[in-house]
CSV table of C-alpha atoms and ligand atoms in Angstrom, one decimal:
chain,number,residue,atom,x,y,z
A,12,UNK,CA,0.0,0.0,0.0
A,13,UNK,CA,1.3,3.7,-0.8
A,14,UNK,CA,2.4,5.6,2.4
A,15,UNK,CA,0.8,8.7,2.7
A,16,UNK,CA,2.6,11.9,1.4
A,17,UNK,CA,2.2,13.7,4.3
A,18,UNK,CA,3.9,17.1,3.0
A,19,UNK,CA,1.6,16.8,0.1
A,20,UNK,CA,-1.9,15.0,1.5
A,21,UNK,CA,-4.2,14.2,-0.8
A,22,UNK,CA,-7.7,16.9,-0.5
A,23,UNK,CA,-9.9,13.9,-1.7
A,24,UNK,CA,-12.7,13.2,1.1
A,25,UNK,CA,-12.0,16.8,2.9
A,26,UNK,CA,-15.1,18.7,3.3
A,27,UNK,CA,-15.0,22.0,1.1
A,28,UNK,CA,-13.8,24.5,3.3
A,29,UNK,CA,-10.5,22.2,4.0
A,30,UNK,CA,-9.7,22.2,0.4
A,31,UNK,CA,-9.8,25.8,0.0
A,32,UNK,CA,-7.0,25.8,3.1
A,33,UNK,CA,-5.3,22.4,1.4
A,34,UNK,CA,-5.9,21.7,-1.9
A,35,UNK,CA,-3.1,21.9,-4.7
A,36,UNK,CA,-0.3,22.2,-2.0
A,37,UNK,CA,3.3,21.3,-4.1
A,38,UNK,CA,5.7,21.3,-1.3
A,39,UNK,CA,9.2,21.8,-2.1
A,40,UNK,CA,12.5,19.7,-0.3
A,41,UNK,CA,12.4,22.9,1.8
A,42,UNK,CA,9.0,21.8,3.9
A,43,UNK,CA,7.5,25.1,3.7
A,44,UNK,CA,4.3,25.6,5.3
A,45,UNK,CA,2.9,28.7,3.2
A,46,UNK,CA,3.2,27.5,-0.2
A,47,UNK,CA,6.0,28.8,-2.0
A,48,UNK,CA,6.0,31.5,-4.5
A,49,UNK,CA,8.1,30.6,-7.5
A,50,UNK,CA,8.7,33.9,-9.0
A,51,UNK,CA,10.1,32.6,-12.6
A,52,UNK,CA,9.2,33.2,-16.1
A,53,UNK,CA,11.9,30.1,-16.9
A,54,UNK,CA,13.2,26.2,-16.0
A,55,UNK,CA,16.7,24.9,-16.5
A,56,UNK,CA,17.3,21.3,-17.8
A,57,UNK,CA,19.8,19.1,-16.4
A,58,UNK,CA,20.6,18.0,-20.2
A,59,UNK,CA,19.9,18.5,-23.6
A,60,UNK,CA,18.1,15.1,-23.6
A,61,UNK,CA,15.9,16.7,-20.4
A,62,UNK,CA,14.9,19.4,-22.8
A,63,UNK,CA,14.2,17.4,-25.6
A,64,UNK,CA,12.5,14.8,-23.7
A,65,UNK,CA,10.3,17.8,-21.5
A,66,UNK,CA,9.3,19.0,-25.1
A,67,UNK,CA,8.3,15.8,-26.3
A,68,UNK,CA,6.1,14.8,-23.3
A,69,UNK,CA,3.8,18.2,-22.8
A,70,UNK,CA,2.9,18.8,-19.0
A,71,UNK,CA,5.5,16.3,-17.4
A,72,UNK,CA,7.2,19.3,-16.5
A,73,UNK,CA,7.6,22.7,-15.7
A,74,UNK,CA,8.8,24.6,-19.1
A,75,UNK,CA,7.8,27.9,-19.5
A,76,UNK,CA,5.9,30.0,-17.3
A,77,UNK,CA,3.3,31.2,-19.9
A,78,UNK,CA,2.1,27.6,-20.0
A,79,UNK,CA,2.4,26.7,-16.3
A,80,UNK,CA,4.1,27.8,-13.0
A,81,UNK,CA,4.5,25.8,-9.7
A,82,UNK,CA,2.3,28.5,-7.9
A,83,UNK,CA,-0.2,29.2,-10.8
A,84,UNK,CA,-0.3,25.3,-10.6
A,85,UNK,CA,-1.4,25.8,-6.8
A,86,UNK,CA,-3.9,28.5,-7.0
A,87,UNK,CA,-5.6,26.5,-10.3
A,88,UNK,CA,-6.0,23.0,-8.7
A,89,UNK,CA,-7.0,24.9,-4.9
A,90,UNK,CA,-10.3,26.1,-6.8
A,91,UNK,CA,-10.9,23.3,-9.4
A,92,UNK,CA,-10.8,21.3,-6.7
A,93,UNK,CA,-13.4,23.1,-4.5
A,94,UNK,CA,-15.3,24.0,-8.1
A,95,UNK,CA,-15.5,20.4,-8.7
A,96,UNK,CA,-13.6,21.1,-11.7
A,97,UNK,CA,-11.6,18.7,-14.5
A,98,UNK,CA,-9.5,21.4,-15.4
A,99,UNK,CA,-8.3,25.1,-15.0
A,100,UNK,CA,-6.0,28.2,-15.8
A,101,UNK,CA,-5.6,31.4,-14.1
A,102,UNK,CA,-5.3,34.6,-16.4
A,103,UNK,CA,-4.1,38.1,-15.7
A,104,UNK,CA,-8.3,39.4,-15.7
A,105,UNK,CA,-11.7,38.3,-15.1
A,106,UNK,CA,-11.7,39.7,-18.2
A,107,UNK,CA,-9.3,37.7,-19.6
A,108,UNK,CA,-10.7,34.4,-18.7
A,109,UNK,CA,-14.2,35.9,-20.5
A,110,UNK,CA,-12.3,36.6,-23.7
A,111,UNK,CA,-10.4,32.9,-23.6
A,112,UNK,CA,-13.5,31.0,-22.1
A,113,UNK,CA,-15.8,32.5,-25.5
A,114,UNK,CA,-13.1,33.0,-28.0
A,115,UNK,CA,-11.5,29.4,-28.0
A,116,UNK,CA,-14.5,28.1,-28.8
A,117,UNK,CA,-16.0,30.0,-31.6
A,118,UNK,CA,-15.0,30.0,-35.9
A,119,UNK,CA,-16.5,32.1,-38.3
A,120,UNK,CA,-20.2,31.3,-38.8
A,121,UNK,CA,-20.8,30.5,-35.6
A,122,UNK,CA,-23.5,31.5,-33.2
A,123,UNK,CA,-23.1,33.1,-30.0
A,124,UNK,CA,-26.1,33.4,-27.2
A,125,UNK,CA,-26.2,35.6,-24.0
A,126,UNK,CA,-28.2,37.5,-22.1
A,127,UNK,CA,-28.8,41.7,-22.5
A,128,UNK,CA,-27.9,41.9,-18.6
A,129,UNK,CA,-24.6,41.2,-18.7
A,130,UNK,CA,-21.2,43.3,-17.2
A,131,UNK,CA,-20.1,45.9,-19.7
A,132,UNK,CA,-16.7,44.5,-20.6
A,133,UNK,CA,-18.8,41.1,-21.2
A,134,UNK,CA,-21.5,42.7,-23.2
A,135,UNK,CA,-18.8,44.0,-25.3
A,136,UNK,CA,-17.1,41.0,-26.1
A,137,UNK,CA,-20.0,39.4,-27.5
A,138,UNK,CA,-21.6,42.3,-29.3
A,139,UNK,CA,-18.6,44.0,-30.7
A,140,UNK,CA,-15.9,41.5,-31.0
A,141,UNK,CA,-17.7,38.3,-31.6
A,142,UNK,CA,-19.1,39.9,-35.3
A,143,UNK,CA,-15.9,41.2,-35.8
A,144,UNK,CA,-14.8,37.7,-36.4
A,145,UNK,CA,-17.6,36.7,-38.2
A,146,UNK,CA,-19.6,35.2,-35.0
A,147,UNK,CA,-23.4,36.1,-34.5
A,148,UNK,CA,-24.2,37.7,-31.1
A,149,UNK,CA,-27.9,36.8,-30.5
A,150,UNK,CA,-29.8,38.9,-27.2
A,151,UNK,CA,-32.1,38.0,-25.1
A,152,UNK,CA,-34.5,38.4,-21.8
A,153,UNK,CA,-31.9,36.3,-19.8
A,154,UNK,CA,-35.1,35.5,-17.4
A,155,UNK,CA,-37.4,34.5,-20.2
A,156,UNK,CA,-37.5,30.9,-20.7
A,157,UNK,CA,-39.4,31.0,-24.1
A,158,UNK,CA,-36.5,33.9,-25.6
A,159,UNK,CA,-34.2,31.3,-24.7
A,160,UNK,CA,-36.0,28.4,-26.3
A,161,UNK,CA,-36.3,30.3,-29.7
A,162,UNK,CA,-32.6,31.9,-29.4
A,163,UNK,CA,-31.6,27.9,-28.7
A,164,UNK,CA,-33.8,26.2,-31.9
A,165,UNK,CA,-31.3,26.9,-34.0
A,166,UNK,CA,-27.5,25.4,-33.6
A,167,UNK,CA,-25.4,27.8,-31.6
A,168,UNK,CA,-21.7,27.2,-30.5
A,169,UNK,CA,-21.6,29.5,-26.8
A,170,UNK,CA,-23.9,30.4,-24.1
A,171,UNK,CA,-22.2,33.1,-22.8
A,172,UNK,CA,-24.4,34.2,-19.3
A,173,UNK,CA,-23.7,35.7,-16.0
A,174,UNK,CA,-26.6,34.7,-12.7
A,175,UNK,CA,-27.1,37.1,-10.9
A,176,UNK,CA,-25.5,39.6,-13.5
A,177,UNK,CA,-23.8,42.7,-13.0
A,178,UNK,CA,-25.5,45.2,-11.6
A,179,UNK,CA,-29.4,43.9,-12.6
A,180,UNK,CA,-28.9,41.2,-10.8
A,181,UNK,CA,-31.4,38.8,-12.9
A,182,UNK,CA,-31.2,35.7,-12.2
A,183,UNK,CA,-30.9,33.1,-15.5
A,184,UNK,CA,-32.4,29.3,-14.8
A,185,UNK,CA,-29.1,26.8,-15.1
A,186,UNK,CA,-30.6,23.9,-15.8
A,187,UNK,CA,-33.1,25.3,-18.1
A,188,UNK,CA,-30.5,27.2,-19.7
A,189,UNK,CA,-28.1,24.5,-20.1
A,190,UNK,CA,-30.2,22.0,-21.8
A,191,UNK,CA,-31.2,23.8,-24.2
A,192,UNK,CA,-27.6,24.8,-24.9
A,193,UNK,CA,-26.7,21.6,-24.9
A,194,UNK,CA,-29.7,20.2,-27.7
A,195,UNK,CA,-28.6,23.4,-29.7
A,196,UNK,CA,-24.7,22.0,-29.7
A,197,UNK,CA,-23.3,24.9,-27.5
A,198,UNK,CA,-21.1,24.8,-24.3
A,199,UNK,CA,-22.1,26.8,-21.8
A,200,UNK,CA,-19.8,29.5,-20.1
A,201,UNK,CA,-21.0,30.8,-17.0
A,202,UNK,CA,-19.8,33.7,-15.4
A,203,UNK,CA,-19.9,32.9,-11.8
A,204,UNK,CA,-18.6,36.1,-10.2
A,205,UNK,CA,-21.8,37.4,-8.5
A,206,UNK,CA,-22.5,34.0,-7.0
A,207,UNK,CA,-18.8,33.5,-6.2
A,208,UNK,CA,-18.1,29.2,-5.8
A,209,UNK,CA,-18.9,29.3,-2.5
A,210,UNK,CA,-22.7,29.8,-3.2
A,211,UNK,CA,-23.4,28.5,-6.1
A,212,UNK,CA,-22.2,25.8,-8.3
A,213,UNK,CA,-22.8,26.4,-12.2
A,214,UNK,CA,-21.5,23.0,-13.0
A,215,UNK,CA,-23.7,20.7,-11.2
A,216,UNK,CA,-26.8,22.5,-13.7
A,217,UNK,CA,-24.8,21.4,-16.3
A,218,UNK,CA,-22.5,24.9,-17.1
A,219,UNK,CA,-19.1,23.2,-19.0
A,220,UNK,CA,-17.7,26.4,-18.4
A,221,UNK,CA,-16.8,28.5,-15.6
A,222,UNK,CA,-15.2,32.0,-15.7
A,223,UNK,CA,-14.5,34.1,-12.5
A,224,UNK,CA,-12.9,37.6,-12.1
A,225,UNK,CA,-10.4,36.6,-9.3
A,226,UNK,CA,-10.2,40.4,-8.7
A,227,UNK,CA,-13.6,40.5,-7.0
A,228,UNK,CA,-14.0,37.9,-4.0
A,229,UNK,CA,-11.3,35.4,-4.6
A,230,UNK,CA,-9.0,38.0,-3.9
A,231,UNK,CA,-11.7,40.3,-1.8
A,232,UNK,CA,-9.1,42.4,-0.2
A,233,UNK,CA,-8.3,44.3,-3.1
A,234,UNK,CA,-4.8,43.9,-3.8
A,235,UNK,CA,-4.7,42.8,-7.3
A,236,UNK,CA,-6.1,41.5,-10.6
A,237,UNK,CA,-6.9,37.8,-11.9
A,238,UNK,CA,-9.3,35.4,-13.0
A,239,UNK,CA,-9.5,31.6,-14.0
A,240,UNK,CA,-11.2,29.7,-16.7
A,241,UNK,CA,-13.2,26.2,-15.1
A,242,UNK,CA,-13.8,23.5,-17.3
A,243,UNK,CA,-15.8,20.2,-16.0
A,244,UNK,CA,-14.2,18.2,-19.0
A,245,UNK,CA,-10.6,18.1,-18.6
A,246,UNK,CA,-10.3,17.4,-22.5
A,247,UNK,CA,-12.1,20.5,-23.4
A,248,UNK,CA,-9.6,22.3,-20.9
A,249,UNK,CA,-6.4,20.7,-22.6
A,250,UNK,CA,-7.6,20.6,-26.4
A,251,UNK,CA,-9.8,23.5,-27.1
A,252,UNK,CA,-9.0,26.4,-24.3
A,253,UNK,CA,-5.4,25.9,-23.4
A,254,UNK,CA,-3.9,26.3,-26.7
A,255,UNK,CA,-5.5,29.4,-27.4
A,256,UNK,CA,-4.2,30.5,-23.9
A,257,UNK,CA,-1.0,29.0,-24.4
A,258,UNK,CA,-0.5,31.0,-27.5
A,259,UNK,CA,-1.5,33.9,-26.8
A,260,UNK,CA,-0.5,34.5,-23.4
A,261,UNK,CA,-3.2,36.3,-20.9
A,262,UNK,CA,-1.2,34.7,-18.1
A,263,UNK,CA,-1.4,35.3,-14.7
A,264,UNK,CA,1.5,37.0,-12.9
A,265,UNK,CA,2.7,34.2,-9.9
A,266,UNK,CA,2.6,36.6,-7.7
A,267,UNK,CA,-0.6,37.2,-8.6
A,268,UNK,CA,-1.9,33.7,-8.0
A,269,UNK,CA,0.1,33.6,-4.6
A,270,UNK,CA,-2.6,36.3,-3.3
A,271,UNK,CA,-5.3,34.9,-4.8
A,272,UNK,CA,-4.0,30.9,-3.4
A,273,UNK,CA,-3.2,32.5,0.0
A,274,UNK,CA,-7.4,34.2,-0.4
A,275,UNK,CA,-9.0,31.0,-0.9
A,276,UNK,CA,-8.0,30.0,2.3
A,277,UNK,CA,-10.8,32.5,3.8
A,278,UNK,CA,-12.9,32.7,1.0
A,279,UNK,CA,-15.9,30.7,2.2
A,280,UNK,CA,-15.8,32.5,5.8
A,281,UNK,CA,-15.2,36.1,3.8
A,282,UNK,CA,-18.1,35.0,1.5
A,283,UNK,CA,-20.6,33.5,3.8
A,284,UNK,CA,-20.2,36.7,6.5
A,285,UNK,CA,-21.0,39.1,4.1
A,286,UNK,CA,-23.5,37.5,2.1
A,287,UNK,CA,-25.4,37.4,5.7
A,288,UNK,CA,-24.6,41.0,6.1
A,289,UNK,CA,-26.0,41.9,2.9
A,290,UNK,CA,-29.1,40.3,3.2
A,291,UNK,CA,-29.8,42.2,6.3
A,292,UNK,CA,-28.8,45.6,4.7
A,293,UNK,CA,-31.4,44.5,1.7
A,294,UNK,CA,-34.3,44.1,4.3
A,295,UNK,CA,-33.3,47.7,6.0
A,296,UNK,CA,-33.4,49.4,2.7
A,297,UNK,CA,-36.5,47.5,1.5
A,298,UNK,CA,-38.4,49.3,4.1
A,299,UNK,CA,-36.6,52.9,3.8
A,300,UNK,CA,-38.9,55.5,2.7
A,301,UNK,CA,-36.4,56.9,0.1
A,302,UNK,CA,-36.0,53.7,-1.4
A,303,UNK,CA,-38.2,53.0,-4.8
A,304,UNK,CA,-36.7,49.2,-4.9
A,305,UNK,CA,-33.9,47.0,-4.0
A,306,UNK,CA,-33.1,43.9,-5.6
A,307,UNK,CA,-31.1,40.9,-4.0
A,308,UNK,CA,-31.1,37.4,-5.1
A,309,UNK,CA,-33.5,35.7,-1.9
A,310,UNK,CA,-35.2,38.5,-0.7
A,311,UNK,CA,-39.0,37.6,-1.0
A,312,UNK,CA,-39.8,40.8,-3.4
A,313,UNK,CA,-36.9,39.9,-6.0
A,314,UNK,CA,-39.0,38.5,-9.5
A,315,UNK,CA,-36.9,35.4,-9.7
A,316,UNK,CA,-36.1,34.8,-6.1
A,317,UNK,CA,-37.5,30.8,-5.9
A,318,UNK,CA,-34.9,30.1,-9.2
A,319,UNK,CA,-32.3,31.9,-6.9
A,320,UNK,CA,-33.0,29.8,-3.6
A,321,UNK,CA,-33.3,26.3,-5.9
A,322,UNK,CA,-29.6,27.4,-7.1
A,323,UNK,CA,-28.1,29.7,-5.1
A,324,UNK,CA,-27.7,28.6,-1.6
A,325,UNK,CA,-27.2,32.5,-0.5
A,326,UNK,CA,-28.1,35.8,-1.9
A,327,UNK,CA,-24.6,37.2,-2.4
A,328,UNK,CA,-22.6,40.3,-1.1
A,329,UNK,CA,-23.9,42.2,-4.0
A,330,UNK,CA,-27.0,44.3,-4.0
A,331,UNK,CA,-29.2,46.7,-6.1
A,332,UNK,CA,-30.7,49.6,-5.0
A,333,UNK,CA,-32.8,51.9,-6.9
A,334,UNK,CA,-33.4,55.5,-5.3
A,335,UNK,CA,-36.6,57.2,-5.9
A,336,UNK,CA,-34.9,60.8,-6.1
A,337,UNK,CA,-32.8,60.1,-9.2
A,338,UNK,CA,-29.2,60.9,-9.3
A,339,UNK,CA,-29.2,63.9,-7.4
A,340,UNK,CA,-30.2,62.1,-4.4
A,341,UNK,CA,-28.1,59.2,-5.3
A,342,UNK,CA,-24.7,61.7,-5.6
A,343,UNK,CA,-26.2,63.0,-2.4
A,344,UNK,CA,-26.1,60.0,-1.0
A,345,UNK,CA,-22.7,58.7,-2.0
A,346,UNK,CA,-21.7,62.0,-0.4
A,347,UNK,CA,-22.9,61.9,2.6
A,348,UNK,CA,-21.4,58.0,3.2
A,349,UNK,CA,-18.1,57.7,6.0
A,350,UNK,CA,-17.4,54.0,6.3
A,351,UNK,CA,-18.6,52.7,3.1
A,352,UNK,CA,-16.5,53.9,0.4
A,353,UNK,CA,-17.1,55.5,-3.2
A,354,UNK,CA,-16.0,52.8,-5.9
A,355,UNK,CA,-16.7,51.0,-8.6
A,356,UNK,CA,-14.8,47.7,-7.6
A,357,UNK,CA,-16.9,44.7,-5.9
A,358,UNK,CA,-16.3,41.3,-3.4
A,359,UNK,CA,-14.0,43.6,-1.3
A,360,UNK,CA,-13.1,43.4,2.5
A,361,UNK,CA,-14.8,47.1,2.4
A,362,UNK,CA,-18.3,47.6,1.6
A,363,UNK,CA,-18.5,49.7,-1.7
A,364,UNK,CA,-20.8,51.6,-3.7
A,365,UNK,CA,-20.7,52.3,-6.9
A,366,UNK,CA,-23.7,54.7,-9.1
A,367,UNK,CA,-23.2,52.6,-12.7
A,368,UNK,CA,-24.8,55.0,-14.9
A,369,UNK,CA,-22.4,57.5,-14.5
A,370,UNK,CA,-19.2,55.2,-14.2
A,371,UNK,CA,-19.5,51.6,-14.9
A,372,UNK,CA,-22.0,51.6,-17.3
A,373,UNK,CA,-22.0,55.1,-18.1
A,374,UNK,CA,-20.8,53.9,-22.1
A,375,UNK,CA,-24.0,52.6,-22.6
A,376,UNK,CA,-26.9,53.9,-25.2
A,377,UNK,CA,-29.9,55.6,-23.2
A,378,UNK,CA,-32.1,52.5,-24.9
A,379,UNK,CA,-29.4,50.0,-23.6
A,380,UNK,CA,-29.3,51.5,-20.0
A,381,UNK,CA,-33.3,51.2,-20.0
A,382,UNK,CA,-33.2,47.5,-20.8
A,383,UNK,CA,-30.5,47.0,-18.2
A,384,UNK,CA,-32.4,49.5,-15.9
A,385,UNK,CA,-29.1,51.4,-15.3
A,386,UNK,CA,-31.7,54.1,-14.0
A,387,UNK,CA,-30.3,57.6,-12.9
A,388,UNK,CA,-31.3,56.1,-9.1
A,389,UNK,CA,-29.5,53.3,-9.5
A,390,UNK,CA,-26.8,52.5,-6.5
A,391,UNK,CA,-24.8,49.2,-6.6
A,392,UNK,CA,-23.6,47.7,-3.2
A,393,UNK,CA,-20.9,45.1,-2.5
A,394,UNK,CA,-21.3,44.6,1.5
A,395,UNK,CA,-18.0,44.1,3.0
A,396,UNK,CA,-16.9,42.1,6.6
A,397,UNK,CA,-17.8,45.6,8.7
A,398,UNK,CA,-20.5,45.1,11.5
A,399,UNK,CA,-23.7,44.8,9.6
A,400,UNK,CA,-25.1,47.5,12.1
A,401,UNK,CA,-22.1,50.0,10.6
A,402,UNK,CA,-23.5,49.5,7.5
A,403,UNK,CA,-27.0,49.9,7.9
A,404,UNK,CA,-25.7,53.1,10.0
A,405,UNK,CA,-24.1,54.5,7.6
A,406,UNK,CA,-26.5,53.9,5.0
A,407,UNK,CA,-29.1,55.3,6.9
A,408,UNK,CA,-27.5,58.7,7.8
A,409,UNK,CA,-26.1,59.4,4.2
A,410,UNK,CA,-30.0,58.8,2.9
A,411,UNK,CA,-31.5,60.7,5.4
A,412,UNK,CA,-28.8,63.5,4.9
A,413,UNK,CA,-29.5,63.3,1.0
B,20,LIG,C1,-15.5,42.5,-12.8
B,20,LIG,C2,-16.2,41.5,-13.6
B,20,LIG,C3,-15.6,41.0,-14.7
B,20,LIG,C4,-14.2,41.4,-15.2
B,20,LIG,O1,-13.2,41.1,-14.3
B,20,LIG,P1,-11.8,41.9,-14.2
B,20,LIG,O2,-11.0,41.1,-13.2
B,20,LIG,O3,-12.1,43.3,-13.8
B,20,LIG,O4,-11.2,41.8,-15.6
B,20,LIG,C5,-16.3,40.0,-15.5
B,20,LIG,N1,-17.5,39.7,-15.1
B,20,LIG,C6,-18.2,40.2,-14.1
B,20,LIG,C7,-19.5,39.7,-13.8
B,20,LIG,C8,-17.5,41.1,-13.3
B,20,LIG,O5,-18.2,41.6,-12.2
């Protein structure tokens, strides 16, 4: 019988939040305890014959940073294995990992479907770059089942969608989804950076893909960018994404990954606190006077909130909250806030608010803002690891101020 490796255990049978604090540990012949940060763009060969044989035998070892490094290696296995992932590869950007996830998979002729509601760098890849190329971006209601149905009766290639998206929080059925993907002959990339892994699992509704912007909770403390591309099929991973990575380098910087490995390790605690923070700040501002609406996955008043409980198995740090006095009284607002801070980041230590139409989304086309509801009242909250009550306080003396 194999002795166990007891500087690298196996993860296998640990319950989730143990993997994020073991999983993918390479320990050098030093013993380290904190993994190791192997700042190198390079490896050395004992031999020519090494070389040639390294070469000649992809992925038996270490060759070139671009295609894998000993801490990238880390950070990538840490979350496939709490993802339930085959495969995975960290990029430079959330952005990045969009761009690879879509792009590797699509040829001229091809149709691509996705959702209206969508984060603006993500809208933009699929309606400006995708018919660049000669792909077909197809819209729709991302929480109408029958706009899905007819999008999906003829063959497409992607499913590009985001649940809950960025900022209209709409919430798109997996499962649904994902069959009918799957008749039409598309994979289906999910971006999971709302939901974050911790409470939700794209995969198990049958998502092939999964994208995250690192920057946002897996990092959550603000320190840097990164993202990484999920696959469930390790085949898919190695054959269709990874060259197309490989080649054209979106890369994640080690040191990168080295914050975002040493992050997982509190990710489901980070997550899981302020997830029940934010759902407590929803139900304060649901009842404030000034307050027209506020949307947020699993409170009782959000249109799709019995889709987001069956998949979802918490609302999220990420709310939406529309003003009834317009963007006077949301600047106003902003303005008159002390702990939680002006910004259009999200999934941070800090709570943050940011007013989209004027920053994030403020690129948009009047009609495009209406169908997002990027409204002039519009705030969007990430709730950070503060007290809860600091929060609400603050909230409640900036609005009453405003
Ligand atoms: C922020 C964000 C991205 C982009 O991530 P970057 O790390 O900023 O490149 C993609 N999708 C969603 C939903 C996001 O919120």
């Amino acid at each position: 019988m194999a002795r166990t490796d007891h500087r690298n255990p196996t993860v296998a049978g640990l319950r989730p939040r143990s993997k994020l604090v073991h999983g993918g540990i390479r320990r050098s012949s030093f013993d380290e305890t904190c993994e190791a940060l192997y700042q190198t763009s390079g490896y050395v060969y004992g031999s020519a014959e090494e070389a040639e044989f390294a070469f000649a035998n992809d992925g038996t070892r270490h060759v070139y940073s671009r295609f894998r490094n000993p801490t990238t290696a880390m950070f990538e296995d840490r979350l496939a294995e709490y993802e339930g992932a085959a495969w995975a590869y960290a990029t430079a950007s959330g952005m990045a990992a969009v761009h690879g996830a879509v792009m590797s998979a699509l040829r001229a002729g091809d149709r691509v479907v996705a959702p209206r509601s969508l984060f603006i760098s993500c809208y933009w890849i699929v309606k400006e770059l995708c018919p660049r190329f000669g792909v077909e971006a197809v819209f729709v209601d991302g929480t109408d089942l029958a706009a899905w149905e007819e999008a999906l009766s003829k063959p497409a290639k992607v499913v590009f969608l985001e649940t809950p998206s960025n900022p209209g929080l709409e919430v798109v059925d997996l499962q649904a989804v994902c069959d009918l993907a799957h008749k039409a002959g598309a994979v289906v990339v999910a971006d999971n950076a709302f939901a974050t892994p911790v409470l939700q699992r794209p995969m198990e509704f049958g998502a092939d893909v999964v994208i995250y912007s690192a920057t946002k909770h897996i990092d959550g403390q603000g320190r840097c960018l990164g993202g990484v591309i999920l696959a469930k099929d390790g085949k898919y991973g190695s054959e269709v994404i990874h060259p197309f990575l490989r080649h054209t380098g979106p890369t994640i910087a080690p040191f990168n990954a080295w914050l975002l490995l040493k992050s997982m390790e509190t990710l489901e605690l980070r997550v899981q606190a302020q997830s029940a923070s934010a759902l407590q700040v929803a139900q304060f501002l649901e009842g404030h006077p000034k307050v027209a609406q506020v949307l947020y996955p699993t409170l009782a008043s959000h249109p799709q909130h019995d889709l987001a409980r069956r998949q979802m198995t918490g609302g999220g740090t990420m709310l939406s909250v529309f003003l009834k006095g317009g963007k006077q009284e949301a600047f106003a607002t902003l303005n008159g806030l002390r702990m939680v801070m002006i910004s259009n980041n999200l999934g941070d230590s800090k709570s943050l608010i940011t007013h989209p139409a004027t920053t994030t989304h403020s690129k948009l086309s009047d009609e495009e803002k209406a169908t997002a509801r990027i409204e002039p009242g519009l705030l969007r909250l990430s709730v950070g690891l503060e007290d809860p009550q600091d929060i609400i306080e603050d909230l409640d003396r900036a609005l009453a101020e405003a």
